[in-house]
Short mmCIF file of C-alpha atoms in Angstrom, two decimals:
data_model
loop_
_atom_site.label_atom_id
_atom_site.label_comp_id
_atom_site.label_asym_id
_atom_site.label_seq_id
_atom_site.Cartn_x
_atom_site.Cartn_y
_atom_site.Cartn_z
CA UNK A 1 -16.33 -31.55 -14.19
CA UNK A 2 -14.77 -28.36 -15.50
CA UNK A 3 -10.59 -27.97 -16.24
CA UNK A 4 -9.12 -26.36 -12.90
CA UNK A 5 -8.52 -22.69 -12.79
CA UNK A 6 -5.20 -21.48 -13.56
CA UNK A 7 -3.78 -18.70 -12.41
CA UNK A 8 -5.88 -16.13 -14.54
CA UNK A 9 -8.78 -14.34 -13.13
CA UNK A 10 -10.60 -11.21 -14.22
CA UNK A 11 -11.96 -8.42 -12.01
CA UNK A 12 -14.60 -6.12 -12.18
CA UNK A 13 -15.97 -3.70 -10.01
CA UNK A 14 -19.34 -1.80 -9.88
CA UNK A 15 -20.68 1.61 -7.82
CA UNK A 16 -23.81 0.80 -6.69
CA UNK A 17 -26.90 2.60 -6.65
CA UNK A 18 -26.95 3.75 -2.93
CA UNK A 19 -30.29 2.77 -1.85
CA UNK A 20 -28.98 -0.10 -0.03
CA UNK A 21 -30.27 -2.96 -1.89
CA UNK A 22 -28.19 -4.92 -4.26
CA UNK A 23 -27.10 -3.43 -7.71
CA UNK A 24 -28.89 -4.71 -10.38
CA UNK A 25 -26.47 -6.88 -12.45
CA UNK A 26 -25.42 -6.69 -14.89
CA UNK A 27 -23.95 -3.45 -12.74
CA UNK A 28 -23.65 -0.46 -15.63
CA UNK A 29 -20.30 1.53 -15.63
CA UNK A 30 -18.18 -1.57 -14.19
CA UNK A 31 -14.33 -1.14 -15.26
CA UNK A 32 -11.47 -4.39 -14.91
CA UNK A 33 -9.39 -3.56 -12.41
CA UNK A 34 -5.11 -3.78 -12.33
CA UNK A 35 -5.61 -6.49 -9.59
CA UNK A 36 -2.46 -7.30 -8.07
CA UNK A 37 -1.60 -11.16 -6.49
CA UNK A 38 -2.92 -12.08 -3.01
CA UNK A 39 -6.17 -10.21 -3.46
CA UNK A 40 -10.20 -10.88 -3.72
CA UNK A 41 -13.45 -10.73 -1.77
CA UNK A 42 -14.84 -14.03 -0.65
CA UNK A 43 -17.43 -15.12 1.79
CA UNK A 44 -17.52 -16.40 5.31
CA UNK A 45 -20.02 -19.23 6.75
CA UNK A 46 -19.77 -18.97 10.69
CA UNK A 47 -21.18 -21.72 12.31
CA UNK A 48 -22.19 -22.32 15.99
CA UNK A 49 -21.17 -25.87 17.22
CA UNK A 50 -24.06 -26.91 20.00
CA UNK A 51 -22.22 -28.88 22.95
CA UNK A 52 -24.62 -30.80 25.52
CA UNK A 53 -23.33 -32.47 28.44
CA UNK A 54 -24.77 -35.75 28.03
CA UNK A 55 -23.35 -36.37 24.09
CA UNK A 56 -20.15 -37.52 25.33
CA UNK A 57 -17.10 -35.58 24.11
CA UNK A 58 -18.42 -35.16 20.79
CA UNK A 59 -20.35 -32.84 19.17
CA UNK A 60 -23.46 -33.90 16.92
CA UNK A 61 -25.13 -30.49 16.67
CA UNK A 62 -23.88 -27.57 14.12
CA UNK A 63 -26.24 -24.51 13.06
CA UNK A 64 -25.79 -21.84 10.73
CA UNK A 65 -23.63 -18.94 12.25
CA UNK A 66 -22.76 -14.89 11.21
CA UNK A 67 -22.34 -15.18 7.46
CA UNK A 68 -19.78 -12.36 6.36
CA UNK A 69 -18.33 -11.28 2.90
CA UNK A 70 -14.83 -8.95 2.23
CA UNK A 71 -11.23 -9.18 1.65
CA UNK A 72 -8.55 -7.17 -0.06
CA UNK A 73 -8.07 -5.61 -3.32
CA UNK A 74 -4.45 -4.71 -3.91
CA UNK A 75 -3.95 -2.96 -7.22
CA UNK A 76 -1.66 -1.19 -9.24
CA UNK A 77 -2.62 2.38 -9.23
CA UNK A 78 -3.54 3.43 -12.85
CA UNK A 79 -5.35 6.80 -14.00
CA UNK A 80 -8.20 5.29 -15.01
CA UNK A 81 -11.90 4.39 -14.07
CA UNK A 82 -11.20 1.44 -11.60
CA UNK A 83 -8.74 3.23 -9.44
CA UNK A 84 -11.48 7.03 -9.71
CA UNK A 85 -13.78 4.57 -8.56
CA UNK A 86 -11.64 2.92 -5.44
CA UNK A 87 -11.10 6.35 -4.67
CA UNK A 88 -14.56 7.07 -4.65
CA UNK A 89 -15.85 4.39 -2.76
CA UNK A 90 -13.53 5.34 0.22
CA UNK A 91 -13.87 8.96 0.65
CA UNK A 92 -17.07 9.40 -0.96
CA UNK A 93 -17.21 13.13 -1.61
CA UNK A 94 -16.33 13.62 -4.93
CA UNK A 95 -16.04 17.25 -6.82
CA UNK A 96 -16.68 15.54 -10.46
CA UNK A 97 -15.72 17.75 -13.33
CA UNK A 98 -17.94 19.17 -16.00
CA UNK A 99 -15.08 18.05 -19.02
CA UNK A 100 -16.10 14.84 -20.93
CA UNK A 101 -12.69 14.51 -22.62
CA UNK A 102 -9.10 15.46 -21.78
CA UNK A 103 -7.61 16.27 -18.68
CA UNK A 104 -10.28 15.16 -16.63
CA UNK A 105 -9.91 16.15 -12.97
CA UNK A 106 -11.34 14.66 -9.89
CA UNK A 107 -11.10 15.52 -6.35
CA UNK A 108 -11.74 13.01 -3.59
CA UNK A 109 -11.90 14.44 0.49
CA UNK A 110 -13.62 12.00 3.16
CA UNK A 111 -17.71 13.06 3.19
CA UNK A 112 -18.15 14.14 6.36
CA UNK A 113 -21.66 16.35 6.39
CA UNK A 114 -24.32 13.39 6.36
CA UNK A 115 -25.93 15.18 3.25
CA UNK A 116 -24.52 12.54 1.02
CA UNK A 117 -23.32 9.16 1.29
CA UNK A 118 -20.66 8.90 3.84
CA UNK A 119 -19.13 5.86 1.96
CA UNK A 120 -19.84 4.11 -1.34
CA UNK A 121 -20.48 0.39 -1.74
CA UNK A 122 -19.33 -1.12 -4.80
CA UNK A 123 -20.09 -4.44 -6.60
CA UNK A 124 -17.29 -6.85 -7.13
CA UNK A 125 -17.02 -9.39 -9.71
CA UNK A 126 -14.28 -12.02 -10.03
CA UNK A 127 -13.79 -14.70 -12.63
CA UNK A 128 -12.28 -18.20 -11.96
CA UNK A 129 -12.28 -20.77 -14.68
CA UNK A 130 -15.57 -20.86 -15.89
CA UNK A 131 -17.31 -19.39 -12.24
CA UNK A 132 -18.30 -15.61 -12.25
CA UNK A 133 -18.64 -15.17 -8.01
CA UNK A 134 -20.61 -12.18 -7.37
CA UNK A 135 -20.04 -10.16 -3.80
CA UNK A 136 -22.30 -6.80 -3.61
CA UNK A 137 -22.56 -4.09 -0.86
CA UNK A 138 -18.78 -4.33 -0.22
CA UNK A 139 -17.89 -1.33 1.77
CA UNK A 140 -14.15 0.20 2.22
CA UNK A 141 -12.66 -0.13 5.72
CA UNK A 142 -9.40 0.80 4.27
CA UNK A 143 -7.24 2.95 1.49
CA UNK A 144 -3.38 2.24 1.32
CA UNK A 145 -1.06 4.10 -1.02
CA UNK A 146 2.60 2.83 -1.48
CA UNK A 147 5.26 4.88 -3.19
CA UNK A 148 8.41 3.34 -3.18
CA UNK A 149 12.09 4.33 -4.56
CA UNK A 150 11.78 1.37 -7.10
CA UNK A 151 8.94 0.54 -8.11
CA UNK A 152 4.74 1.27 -8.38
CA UNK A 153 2.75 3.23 -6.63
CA UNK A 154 0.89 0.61 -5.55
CA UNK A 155 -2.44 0.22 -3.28
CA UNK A 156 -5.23 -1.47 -1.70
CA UNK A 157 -8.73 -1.81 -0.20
CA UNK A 158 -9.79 -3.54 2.48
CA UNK A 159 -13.63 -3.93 2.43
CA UNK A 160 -16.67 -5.72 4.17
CA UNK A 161 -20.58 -6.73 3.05
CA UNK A 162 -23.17 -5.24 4.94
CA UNK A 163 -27.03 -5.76 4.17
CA UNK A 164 -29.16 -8.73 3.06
CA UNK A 165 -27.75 -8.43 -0.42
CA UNK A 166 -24.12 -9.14 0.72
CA UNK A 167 -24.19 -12.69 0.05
CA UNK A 168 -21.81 -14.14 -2.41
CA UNK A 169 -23.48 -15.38 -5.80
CA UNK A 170 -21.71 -17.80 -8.08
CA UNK A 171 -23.17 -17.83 -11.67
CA UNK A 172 -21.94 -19.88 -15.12
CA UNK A 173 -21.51 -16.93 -17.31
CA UNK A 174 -20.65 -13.68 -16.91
CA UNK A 175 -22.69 -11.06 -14.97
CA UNK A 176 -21.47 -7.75 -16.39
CA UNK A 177 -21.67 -5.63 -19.45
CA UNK A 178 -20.65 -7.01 -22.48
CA UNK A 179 -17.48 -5.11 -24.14
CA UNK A 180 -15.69 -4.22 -20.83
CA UNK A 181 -12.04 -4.40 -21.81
CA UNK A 182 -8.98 -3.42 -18.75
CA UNK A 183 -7.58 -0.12 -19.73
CA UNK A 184 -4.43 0.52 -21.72
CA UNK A 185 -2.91 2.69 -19.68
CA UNK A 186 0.12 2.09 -17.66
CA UNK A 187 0.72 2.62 -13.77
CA UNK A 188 2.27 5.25 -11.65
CA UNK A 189 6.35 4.62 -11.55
CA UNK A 190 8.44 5.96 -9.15
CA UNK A 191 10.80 7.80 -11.62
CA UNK A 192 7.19 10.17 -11.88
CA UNK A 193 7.62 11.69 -8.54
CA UNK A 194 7.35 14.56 -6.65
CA UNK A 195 7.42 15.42 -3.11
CA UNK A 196 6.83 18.70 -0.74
CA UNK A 197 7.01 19.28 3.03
CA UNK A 198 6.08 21.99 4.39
CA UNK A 199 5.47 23.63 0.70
CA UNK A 200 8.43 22.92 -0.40
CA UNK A 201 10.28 20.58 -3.05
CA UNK A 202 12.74 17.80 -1.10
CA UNK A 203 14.58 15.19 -2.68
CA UNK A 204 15.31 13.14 0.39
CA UNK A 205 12.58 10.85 0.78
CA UNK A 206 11.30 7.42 0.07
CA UNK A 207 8.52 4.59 0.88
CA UNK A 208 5.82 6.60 1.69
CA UNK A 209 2.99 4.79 2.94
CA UNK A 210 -0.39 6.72 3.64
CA UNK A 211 -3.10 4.82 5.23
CA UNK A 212 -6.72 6.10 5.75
CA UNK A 213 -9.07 4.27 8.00
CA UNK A 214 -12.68 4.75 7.26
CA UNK A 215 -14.26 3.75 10.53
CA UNK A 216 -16.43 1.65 8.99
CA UNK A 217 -18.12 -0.82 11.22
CA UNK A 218 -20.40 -3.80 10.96
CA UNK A 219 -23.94 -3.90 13.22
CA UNK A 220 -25.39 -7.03 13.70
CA UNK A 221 -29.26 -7.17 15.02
CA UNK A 222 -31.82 -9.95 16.05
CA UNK A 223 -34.66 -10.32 13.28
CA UNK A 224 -32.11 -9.44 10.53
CA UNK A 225 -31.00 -13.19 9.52
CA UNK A 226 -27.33 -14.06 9.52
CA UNK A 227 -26.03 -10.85 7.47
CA UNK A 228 -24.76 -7.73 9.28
CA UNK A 229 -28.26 -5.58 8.77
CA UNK A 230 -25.67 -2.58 7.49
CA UNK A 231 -22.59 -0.95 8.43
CA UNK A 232 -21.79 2.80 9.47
CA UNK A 233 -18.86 4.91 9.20
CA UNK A 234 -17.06 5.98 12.11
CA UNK A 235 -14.00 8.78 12.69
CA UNK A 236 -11.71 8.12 9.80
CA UNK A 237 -8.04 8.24 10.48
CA UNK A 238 -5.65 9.06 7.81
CA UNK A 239 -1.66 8.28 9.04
CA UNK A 240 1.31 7.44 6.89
CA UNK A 241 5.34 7.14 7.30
CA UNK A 242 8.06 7.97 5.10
CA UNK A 243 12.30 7.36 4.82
CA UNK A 244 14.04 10.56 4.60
CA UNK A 245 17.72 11.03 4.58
CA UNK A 246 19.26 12.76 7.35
CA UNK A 247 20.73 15.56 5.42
CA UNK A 248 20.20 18.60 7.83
CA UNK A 249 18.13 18.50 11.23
CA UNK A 250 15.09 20.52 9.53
CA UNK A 251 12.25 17.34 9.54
CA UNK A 252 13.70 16.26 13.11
CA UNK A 253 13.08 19.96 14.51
CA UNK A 254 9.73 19.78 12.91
CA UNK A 255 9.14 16.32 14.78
CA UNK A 256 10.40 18.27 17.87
CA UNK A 257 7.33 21.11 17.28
CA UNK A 258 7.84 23.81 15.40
CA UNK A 259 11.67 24.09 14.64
CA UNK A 260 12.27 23.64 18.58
CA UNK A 261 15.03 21.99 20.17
CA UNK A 262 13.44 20.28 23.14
CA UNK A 263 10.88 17.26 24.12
CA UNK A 264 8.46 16.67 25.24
CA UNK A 265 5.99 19.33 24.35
CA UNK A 266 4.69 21.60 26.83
CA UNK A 267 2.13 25.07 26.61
CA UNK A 268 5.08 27.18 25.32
CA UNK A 269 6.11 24.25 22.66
CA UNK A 270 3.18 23.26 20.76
CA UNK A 271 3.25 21.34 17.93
CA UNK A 272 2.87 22.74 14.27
CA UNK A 273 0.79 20.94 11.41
CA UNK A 274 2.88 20.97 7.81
CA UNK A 275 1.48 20.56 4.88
CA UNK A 276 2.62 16.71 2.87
CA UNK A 277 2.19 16.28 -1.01
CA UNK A 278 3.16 13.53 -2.44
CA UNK A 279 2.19 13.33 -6.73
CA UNK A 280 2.92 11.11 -9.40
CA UNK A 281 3.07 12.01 -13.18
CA UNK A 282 2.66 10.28 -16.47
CA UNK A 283 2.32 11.79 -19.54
CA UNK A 284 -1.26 13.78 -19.27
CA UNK A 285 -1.83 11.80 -16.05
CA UNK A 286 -1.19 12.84 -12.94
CA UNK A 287 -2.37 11.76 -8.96
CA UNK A 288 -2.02 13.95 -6.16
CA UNK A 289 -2.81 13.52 -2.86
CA UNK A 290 -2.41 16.35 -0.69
CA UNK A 291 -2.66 16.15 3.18
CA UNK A 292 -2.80 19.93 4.46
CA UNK A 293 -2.44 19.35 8.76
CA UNK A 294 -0.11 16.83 9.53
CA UNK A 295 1.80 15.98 12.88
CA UNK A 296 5.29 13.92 12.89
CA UNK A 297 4.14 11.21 16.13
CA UNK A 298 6.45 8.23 17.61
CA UNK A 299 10.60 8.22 17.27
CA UNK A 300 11.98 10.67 14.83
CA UNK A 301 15.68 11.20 15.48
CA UNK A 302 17.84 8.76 13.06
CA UNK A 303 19.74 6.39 14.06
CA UNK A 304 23.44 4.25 13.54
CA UNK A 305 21.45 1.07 12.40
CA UNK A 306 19.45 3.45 9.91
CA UNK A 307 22.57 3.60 7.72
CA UNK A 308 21.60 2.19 4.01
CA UNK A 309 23.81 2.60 1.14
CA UNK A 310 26.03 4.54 3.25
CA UNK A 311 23.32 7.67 4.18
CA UNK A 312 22.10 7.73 7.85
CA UNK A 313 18.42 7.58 7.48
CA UNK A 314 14.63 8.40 9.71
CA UNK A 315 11.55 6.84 9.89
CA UNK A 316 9.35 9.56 10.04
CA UNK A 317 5.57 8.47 11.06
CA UNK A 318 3.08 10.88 11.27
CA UNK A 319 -0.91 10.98 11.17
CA UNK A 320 -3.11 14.09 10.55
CA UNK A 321 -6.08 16.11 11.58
CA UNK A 322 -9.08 17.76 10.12
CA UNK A 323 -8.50 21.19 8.19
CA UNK A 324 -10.96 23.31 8.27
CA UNK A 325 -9.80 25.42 5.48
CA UNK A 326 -9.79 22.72 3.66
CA UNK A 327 -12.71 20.64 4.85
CA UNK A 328 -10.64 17.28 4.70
CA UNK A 329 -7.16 15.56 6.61
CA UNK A 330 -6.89 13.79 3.02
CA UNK A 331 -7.62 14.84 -0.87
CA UNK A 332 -6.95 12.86 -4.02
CA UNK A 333 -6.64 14.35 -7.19
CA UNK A 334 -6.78 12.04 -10.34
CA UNK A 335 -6.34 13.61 -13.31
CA UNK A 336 -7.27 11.26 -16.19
CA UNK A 337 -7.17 11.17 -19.52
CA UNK A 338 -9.14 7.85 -20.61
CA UNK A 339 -11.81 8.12 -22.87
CA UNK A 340 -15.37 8.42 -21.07
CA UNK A 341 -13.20 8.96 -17.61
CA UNK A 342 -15.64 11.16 -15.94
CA UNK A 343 -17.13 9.33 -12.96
CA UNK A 344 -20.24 10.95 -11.38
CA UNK A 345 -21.49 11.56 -7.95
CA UNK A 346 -24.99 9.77 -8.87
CA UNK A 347 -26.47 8.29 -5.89
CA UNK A 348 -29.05 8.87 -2.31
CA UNK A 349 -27.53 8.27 1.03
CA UNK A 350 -28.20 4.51 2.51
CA UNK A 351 -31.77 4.75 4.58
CA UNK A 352 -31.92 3.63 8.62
#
């Protein structure tokens, strides 16, 4: 018997292929991700206990139930290949740039055309001790971005298996490309901030939180063993909230509709999209995300028990729709640096 694991452990994580069949390991291209604590992708036995009247109270039959892999990846967001490839594997249309060095820029929007792959799967590998547990065709259910006033930008990924090839495999050495190393580069801090409304600079806001739901949904079929036979992608969702000092009334007449002064809405008081940007910078590195028709929903107005460190202060929530100018309710920019940053958009659509 081996020495217990400590707290070290080393992720890595994979695109795969897109033809829906496992990636062949070791999985080219795979990058060590900032892994935060609390996360990792694990696997699920189900089982079906088998009660019979005439066995007493017990129960002396058990058979193999739904088997399931996924989990959470919380990470510190970093301009480099792991978090282009997060990214990637959640919105799934990716405008990849012809640069090999530099400023490389990529822009992420939610595929929505069926031409291409409406999400990614990815490989995950995770090191403990001297186990490497494999979990492939891990799908994104779930992108959330973080922005406090005093720390990170933090994130995470919640994600599910789907297919035959989503079984967890435990092997004694490592499965993945010799000569990955985690990248050098340091996080998004808050101090790198920047934040519009409505096109325009403010300097009143805090803890963002932008969540997009993929829609991504497990379907199970007789004849297909224990394994969800594959997944598809449903309406994606993208919502978020945000602090804000109450400064002036100008967000709270925007939550009203349009710079009105009266609830609820009717015909003659509609309510207007804005535009939300909220971008981080460090050094040559920047991330962007840009959400271009957005609607303030639920309580807006602030409130006495809001006061912190003596400013009156409102939860704004708000969730967004589909721009058609824009052909996206969500797009990421990552501008990156690294060396060999450049991700590509390699890859068929999963068949029936």
């Amino acid at each position: 018997m081996g020495e217990p694991s400590g707290a070290f452990s080393v992720g890595t994580l994979g695109l795969e292929a897109m033809t829906g069949t496992q990636a062949l390991l070791p999985v080219k291209g795979q990058v060590e991700l900032e892994l935060q604590d609390g996360g990792g992708i694990a696997g699920d036995q189900g089982t079906i206990r088998v009660k019979s009247a005439n066995r007493g109270r017990g129960t002396t039959k058990v058979v193999a139930g739904r088997y399931s892999a996924g989990g959470s990846l919380p990470f510190a967001v970093t301009p480099d290949k792991g978090t282009s490839k997060l990214f990637y594997c959640a919105l799934a249309n990716l405008t990849p740039s012809a640069l090999t060095q530099g400023q490389i820029p990529h822009v992420f929007k939610p595929a929505n055309d069926g031409a291409g792959p409406i999400l990614r799967p990815f490989t995950w590998q995770e090191k403990f001790g001297d186990t490497w547990i494999v979990n492939a065709n891990q799908y994104v259910t779930r992108l959330v971005l973080r922005g406090a006033t005093d720390g990170l930008l933090t994130g995470s990924v919640d994600c599910v298996g789907a297919g035959p090839n989503c079984l967890e495999l435990a092997y004694d050495a490592e499965q993945s490309d010799a000569g990955i190393v985690a990248s050098s580069l340091d996080p998004f801090v808050f101090w790198g901030s920047a934040v519009q409304l409505a096109g325009a600079t403010t300097y009143e806001t805090g803890n963002w939180e932008i969540t997009h739901e993929t829609g991504f949904a497990l379907q199970y079929a007789l004849g297909c063993g224990r394994a969800a036979r594959r997944g598809t992608a449903g309406e994606a969702k993208t919502t978020g909230s945000f602090d804000m000092v109450f400064a002036d009334d100008t967000e709270y007449k925007r939550w009203m509709g349009n710079a009105r002064t009266a609830r609820p809405y009717t015909p003659s008081n509609l309510l207007t999209p804005l535009t939300m940007q909220l971008k981080y910078v460090s050094g040559p590195h920047s991330l962007q995300v840009d959400l271009p028709a957005a609607y303030y929903t639920g309580p807006g107005g602030p409130k006495v028990e809001d006061k912190k460190n003596g400013a009156v202060t409102q939860r704004l929530t708000f969730e967004t729709k589909w721009d058609l100018a824009s052909a996206a309710d969500i797009i990421i920019t990552l501008i990156n640096a690294e060396l060999d940053a450049a991700i590509t958009t390699v890859g068929t659509p999963i068949p029936a």
